[in-house]
Coordinates of C-alpha atoms in Angstrom, one line a residue:
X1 CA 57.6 90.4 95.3
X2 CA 59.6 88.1 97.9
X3 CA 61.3 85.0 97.3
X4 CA 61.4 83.1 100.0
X5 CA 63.4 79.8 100.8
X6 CA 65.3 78.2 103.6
X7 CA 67.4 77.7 106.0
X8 CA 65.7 80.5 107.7
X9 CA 62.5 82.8 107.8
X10 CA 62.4 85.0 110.6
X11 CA 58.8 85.8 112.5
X12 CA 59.5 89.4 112.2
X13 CA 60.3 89.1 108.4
X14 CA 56.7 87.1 108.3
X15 CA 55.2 89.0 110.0
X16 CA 55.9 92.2 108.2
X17 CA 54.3 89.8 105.1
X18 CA 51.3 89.6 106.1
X19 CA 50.6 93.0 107.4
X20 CA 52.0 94.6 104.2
X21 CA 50.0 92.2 101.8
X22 CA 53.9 91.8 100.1
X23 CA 53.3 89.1 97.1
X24 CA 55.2 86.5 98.3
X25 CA 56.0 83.9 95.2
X26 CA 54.6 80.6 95.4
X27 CA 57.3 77.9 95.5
X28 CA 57.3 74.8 97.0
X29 CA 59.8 75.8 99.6
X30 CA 57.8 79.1 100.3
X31 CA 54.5 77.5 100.7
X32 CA 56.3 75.0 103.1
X33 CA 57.4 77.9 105.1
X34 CA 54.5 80.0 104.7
X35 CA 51.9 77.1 105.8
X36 CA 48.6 78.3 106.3
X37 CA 49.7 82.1 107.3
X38 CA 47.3 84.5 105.6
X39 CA 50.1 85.3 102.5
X40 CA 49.1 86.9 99.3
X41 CA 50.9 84.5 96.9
X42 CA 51.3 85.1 93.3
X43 CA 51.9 81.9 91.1
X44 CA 55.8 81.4 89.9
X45 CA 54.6 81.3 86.5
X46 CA 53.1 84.7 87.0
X47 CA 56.0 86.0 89.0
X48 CA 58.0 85.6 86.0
X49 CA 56.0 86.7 83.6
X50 CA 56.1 89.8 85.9
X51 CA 60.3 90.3 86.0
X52 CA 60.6 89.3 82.4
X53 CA 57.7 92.5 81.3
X54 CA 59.6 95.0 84.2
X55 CA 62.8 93.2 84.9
X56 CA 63.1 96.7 87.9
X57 CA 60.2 94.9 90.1
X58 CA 61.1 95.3 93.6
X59 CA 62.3 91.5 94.7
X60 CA 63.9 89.8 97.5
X61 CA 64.7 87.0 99.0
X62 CA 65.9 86.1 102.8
X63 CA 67.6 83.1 101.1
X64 CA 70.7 82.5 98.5
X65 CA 69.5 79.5 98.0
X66 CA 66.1 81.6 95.9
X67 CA 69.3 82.5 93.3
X68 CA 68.6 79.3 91.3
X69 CA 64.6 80.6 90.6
X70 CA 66.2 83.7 89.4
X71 CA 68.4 82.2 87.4
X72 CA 65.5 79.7 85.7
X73 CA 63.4 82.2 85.4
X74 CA 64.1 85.3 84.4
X75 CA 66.2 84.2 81.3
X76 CA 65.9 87.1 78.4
X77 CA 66.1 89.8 81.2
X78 CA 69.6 91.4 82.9
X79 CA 68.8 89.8 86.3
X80 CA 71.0 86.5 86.1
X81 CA 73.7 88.4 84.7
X82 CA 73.6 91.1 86.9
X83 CA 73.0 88.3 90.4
X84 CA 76.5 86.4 88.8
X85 CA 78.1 89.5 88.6
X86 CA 77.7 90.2 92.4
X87 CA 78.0 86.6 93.1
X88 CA 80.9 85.8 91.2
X89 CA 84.1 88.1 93.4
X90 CA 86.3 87.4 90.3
X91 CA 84.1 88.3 88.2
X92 CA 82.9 91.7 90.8
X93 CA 86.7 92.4 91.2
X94 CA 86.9 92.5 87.4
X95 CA 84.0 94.9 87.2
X96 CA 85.8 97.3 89.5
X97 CA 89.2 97.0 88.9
X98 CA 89.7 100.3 87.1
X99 CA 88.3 102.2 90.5
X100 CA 91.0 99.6 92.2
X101 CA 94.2 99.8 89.9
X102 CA 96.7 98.6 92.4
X103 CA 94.2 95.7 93.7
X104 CA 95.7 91.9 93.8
X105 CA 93.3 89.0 92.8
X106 CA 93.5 86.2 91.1
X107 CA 91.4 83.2 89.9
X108 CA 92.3 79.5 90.2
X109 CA 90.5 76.0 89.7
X110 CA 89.6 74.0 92.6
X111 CA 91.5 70.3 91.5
X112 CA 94.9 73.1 90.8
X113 CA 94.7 74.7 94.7
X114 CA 97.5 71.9 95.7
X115 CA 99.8 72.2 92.2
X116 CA 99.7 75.8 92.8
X117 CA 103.2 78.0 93.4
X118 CA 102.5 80.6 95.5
X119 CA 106.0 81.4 96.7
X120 CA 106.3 84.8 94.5
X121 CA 102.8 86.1 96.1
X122 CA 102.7 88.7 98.6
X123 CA 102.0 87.9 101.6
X124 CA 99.6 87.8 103.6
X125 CA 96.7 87.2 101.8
X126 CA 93.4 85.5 101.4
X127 CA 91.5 82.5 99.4
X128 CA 88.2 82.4 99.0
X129 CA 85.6 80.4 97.2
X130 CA 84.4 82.2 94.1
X131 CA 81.0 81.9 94.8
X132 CA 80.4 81.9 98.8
X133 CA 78.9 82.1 102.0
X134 CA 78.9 82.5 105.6
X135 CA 82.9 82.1 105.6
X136 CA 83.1 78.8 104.5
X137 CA 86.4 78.0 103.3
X138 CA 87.9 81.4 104.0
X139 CA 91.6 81.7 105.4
X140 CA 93.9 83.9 105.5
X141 CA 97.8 82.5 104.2
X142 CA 100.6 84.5 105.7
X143 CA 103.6 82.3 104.5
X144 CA 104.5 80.1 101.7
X145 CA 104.6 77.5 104.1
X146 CA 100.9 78.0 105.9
X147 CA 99.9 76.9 101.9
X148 CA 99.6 73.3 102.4
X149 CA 98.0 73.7 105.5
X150 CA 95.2 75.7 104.4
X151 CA 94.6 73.9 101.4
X152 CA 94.0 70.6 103.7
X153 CA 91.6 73.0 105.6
X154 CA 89.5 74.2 102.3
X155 CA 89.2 70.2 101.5
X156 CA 87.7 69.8 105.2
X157 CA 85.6 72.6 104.7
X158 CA 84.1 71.5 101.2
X159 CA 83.4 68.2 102.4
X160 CA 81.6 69.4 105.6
X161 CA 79.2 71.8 104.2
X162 CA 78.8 70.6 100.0
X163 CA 75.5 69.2 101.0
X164 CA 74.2 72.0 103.2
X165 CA 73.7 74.8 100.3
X166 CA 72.9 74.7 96.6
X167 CA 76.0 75.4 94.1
X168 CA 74.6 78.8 93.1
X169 CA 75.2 79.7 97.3
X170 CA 78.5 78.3 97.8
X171 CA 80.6 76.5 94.5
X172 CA 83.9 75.4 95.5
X173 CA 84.9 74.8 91.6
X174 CA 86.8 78.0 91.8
X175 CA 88.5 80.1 94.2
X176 CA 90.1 83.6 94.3
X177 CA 93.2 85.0 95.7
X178 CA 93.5 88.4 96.8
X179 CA 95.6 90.9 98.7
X180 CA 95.0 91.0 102.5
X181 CA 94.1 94.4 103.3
X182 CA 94.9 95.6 107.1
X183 CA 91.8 97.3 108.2
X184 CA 89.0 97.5 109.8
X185 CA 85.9 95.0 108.3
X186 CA 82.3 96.2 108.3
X187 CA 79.0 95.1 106.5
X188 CA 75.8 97.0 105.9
X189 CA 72.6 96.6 104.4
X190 CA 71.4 98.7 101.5
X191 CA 68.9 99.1 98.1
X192 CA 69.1 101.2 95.0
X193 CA 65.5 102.8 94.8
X194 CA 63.8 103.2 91.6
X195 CA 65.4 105.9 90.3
X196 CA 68.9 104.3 90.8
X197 CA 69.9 106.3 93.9
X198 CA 71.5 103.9 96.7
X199 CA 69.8 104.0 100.2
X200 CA 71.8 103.0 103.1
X201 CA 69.9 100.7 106.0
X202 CA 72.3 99.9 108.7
X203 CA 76.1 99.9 109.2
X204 CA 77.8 97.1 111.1
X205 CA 81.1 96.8 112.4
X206 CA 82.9 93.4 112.0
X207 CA 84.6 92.5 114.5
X208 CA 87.5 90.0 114.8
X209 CA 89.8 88.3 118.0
X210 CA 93.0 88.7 115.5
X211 CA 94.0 89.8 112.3
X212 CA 93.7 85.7 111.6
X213 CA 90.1 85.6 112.6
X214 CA 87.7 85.3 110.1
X215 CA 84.7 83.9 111.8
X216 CA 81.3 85.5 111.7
X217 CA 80.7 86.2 115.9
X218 CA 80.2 89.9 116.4
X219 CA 79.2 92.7 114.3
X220 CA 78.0 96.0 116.2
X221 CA 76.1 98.9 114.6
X222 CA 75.9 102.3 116.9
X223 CA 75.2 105.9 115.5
X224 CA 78.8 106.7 115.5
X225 CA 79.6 103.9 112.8
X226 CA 76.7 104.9 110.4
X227 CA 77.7 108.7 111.2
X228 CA 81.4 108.1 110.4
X229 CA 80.6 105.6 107.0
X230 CA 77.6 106.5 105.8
X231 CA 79.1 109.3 103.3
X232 CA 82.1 107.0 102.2
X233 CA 79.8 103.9 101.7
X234 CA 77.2 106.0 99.5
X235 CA 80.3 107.2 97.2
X236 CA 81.3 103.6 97.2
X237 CA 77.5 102.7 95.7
X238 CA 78.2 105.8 93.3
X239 CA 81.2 103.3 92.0
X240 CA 78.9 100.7 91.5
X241 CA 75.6 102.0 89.9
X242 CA 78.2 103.7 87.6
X243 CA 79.2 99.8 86.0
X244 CA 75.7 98.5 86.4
X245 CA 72.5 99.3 86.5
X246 CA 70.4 99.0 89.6
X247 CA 66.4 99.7 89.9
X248 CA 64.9 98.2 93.1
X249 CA 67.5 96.2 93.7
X250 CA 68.6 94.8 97.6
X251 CA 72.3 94.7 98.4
X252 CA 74.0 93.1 101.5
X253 CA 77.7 94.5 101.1
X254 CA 80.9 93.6 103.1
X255 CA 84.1 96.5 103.0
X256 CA 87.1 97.1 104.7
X257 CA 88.8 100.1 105.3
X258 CA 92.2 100.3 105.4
X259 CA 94.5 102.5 107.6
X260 CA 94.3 105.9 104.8
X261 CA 90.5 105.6 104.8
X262 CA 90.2 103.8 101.9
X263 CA 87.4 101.9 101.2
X264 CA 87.4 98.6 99.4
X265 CA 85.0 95.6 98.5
X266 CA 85.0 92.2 100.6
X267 CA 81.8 91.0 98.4
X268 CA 78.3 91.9 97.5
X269 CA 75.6 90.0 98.1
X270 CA 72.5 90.3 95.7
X271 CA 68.4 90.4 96.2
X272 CA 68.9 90.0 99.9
X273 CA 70.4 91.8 103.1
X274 CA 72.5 89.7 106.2
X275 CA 71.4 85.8 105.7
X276 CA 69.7 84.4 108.0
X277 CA 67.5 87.5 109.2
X278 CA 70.0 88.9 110.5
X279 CA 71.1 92.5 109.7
X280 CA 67.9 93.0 108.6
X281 CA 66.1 92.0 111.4
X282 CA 68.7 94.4 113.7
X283 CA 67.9 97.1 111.9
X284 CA 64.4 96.9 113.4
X285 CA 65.5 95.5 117.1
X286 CA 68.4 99.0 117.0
X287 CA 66.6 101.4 115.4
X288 CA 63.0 100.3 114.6
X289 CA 63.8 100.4 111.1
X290 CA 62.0 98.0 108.6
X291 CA 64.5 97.4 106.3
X292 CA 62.1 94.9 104.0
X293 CA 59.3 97.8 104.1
X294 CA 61.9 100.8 103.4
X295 CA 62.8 98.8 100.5
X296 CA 59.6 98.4 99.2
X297 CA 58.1 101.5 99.7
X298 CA 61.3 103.2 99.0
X299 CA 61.7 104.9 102.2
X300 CA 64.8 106.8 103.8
X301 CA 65.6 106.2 107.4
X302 CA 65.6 109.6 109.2
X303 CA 68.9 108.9 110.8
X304 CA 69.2 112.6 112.5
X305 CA 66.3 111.5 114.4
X306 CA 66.9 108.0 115.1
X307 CA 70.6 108.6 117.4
X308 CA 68.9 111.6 119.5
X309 CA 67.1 108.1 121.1
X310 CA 70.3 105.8 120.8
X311 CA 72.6 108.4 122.2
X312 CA 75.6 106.0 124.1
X313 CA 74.2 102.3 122.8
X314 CA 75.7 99.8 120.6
X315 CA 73.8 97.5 119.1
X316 CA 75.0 94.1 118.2
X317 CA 74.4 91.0 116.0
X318 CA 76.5 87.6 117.4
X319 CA 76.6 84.3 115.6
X320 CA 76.8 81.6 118.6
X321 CA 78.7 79.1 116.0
X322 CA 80.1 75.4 117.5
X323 CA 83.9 76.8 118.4
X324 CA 83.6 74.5 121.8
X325 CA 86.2 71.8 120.1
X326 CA 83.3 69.4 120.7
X327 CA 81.7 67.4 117.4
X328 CA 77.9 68.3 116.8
X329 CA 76.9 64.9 117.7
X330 CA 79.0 64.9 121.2
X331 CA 77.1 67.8 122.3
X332 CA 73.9 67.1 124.6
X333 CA 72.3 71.0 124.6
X334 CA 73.3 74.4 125.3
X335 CA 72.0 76.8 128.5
X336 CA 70.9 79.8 126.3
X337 CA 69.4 81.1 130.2
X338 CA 73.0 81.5 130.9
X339 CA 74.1 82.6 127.8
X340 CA 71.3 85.8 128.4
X341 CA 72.1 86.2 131.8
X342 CA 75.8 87.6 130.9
X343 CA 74.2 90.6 129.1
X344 CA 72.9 93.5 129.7
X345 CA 69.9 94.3 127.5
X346 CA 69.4 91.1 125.4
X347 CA 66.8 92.1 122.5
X348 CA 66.2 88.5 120.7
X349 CA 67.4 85.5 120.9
X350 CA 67.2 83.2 117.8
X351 CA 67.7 79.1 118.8
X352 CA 68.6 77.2 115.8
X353 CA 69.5 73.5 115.3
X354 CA 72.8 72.7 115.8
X355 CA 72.6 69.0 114.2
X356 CA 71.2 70.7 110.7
X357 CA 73.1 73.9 110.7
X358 CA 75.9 73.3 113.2
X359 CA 75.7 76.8 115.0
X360 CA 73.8 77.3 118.6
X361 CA 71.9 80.3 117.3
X362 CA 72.2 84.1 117.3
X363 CA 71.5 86.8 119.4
X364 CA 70.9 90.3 119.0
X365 CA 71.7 92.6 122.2
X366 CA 72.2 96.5 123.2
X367 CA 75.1 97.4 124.8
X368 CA 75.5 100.4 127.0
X369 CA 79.0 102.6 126.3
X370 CA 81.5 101.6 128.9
X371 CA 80.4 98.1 129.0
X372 CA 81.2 96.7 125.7
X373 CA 83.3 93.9 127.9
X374 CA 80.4 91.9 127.3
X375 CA 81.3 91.7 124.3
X376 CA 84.9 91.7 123.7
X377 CA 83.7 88.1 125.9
X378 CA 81.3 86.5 124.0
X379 CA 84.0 87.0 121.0
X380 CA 86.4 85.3 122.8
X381 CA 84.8 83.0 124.0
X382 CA 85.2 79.1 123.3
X383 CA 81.1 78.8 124.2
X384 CA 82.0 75.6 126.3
X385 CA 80.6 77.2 129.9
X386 CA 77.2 76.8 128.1
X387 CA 77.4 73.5 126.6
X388 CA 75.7 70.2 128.1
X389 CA 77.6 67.2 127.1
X390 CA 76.4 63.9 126.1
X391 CA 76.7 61.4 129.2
X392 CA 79.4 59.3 127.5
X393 CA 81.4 62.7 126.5
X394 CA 81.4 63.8 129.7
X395 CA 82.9 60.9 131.6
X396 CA 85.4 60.5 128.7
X397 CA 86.9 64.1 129.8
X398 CA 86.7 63.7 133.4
X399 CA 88.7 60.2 133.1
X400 CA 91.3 62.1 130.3

């Protein structure tokens, strides 16, 4: 079954819906979404009944924001336990920490952030919401004296986006601390099948302008990536379906690996893959995988065959979020024509509202080898060349 909610339902996810017959749970929010598309819907009161007689029912959901039906609903059965688990990264860190002996963390209250000493840490490291998405309230502390700083930052952050996801998505009642690790970051998409044997979908590589960056603009997937991290990663799952267990169960998983290969957890997402559409919906546009209908029907991409056709391309996901320096409500529109033209083999592009979600969009693109500038560009890049100022704005600058 499929739970789906908002901020975002992609055509291709729809589309693969229909044409699959998946039963798509009949919610409020879903049947707004859904509208009058031919969708089998099954009643909510017989979805549950359905998890609570075979908790291992394939389910997912393109939304976090679906966490809170889970949670109301399938009471008496391991899945609420098992979704806080993953959602919680104290709680996850906890779970793991005898695979990670040496791993820093550490849990603190929201209203204690500012009364906290942090002089005798080691530095760097990084504070997190507990329970969290999309980066939000992420930073990275390098000094004793960066602490205040940051903390005035978080407070920013919590007042900008509280109203903008449900507290089961993002709750900003507690944070964790943990040890930076220097590395590089990577995220992939992947499912435990029904016999409890973890399926890898797609690798992505996570890339950042500075070991200070933690923003969302550019991950790349290529058959080198998946070919170097796909035997690591399934070990990795080994961990994890040793401390819980997993029957049909979607995962959306972010790792870093440090300098000695190691590999170790950023945070695990449950029920869905990337949010927003997104990894899932590369995995198609790269590799014309269907990462909803390999989950369902349990399939194995035939990876050996895949990169003889993808020989020398990268493949690349890049979140087109407001870093112009200009407020939401100063900005008149942005040229996504000129944003195409500066690469090579754009594969979708993906306009969303920037007064609801404050981010342009996101755009999915292949990359040839040797031209990867295009890139290294866009996640550089300030995104002012393709913004269109409000009148007033503009004649402001030109006068400053």
């Amino acid at each position: 079954m499929i739970l789906l909610d908002y901020p975002y339902v992609s055509d291709f996810l729809l589309q693969t819906i229909i044409e699959n017959k998946f039963p798509v749970i009949a919610t409020k929010e879903a049947k707004q979404i859904g509208g009058n598309k031919a969708i089998n819907w099954v009643a909510e009161e017989d979805a549950a009944r359905i998890l609570k007689d075979n908790p291992h029912t394939p389910i997912y959901t393109n939304s976090e924001n679906s966490i809170s039906w889970i949670q109301q609903n399938t009471q008496g059965t391991d899945l609420p336990e098992i979704i806080d688990l993953f959602k919680n990264k104290y709680k996850f860190r906890n779970l793991i920490k005898s695979a990670y002996p040496d791993y820093f963390f550490e849990a603190v209250a929201a209203e204690n952030l500012r009364s906290m000493d942090v002089s005798g840490f080691k530095f760097p490291f990084i504070i997190k919401p507990a329970v969290g998405f999309f980066s939000i309230a992420v930073y990275k502390v390098d000094s004793p004296e960066a602490w205040t700083g940051t903390i005035a930052k978080i407070e920013h952050d919590i007042i900008r986006t509280q109203s903008l996801y449900p507290k089961e998505v993002i709750d900003n009642t507690e944070f964790i601390i943990e040890q930076y690790i220097r590395g590089e970051e990577y995220a992939f998409d992947c499912y435990f099948d029904g016999e409890g044997n973890p399926v890898v979908l797609n690798i992505l590589h996570h890339v950042f302008t500075s070991e200070n960056d933690v923003s969302d603009r550019v991950y790349s997937s290529s058959p080198e990536i998946i070919q170097k991290l796909q035997s690591p990663i399934l070990d990795f799952l080994g961990v994890i379906g040793s401390k819980v267990k997993l029957r049909n169960f979607p995962l959306h998983i972010e790792i870093r690996i440090d300098d000695e290969g190691k590999l170790f957890p950023i945070e695990v997402n449950p029920m869905r893959f990337g949010g927003w559409c997104t990894t899932g919906d590369l995995s198609w546009f790269a590799y014309e995988i269907n990462s909803y209908e390999h989950f369902f029907y349990s399939k194995k991409p035939d990876w050996e065959a895949i990169f003889k056709t993808r020989k020398g391309k990268k493949y690349s996901l890049i979140l087109l979020d407001n870093t112009t320096g200009f407020e939401t409500q100063e900005i008149a529109g942005f040229d996504y024509d000129v944003l195409l033209s500066d690469f090579e083999n754009p594969l979708h592009l993906r306009k969303i509202d920037l007064d609801k979600f404050g981010v342009f969009g996101f755009l999915f693109s292949e990359t040839s080898e040797g031209n990867e500038s295009e890139l290294t560009e866009i996640l550089h890049s300030d995104l002012k060349k393709y913004i269109q100022l409000k009148p007033e704005v503009k004649n402001k600058e030109l006068l400053a």
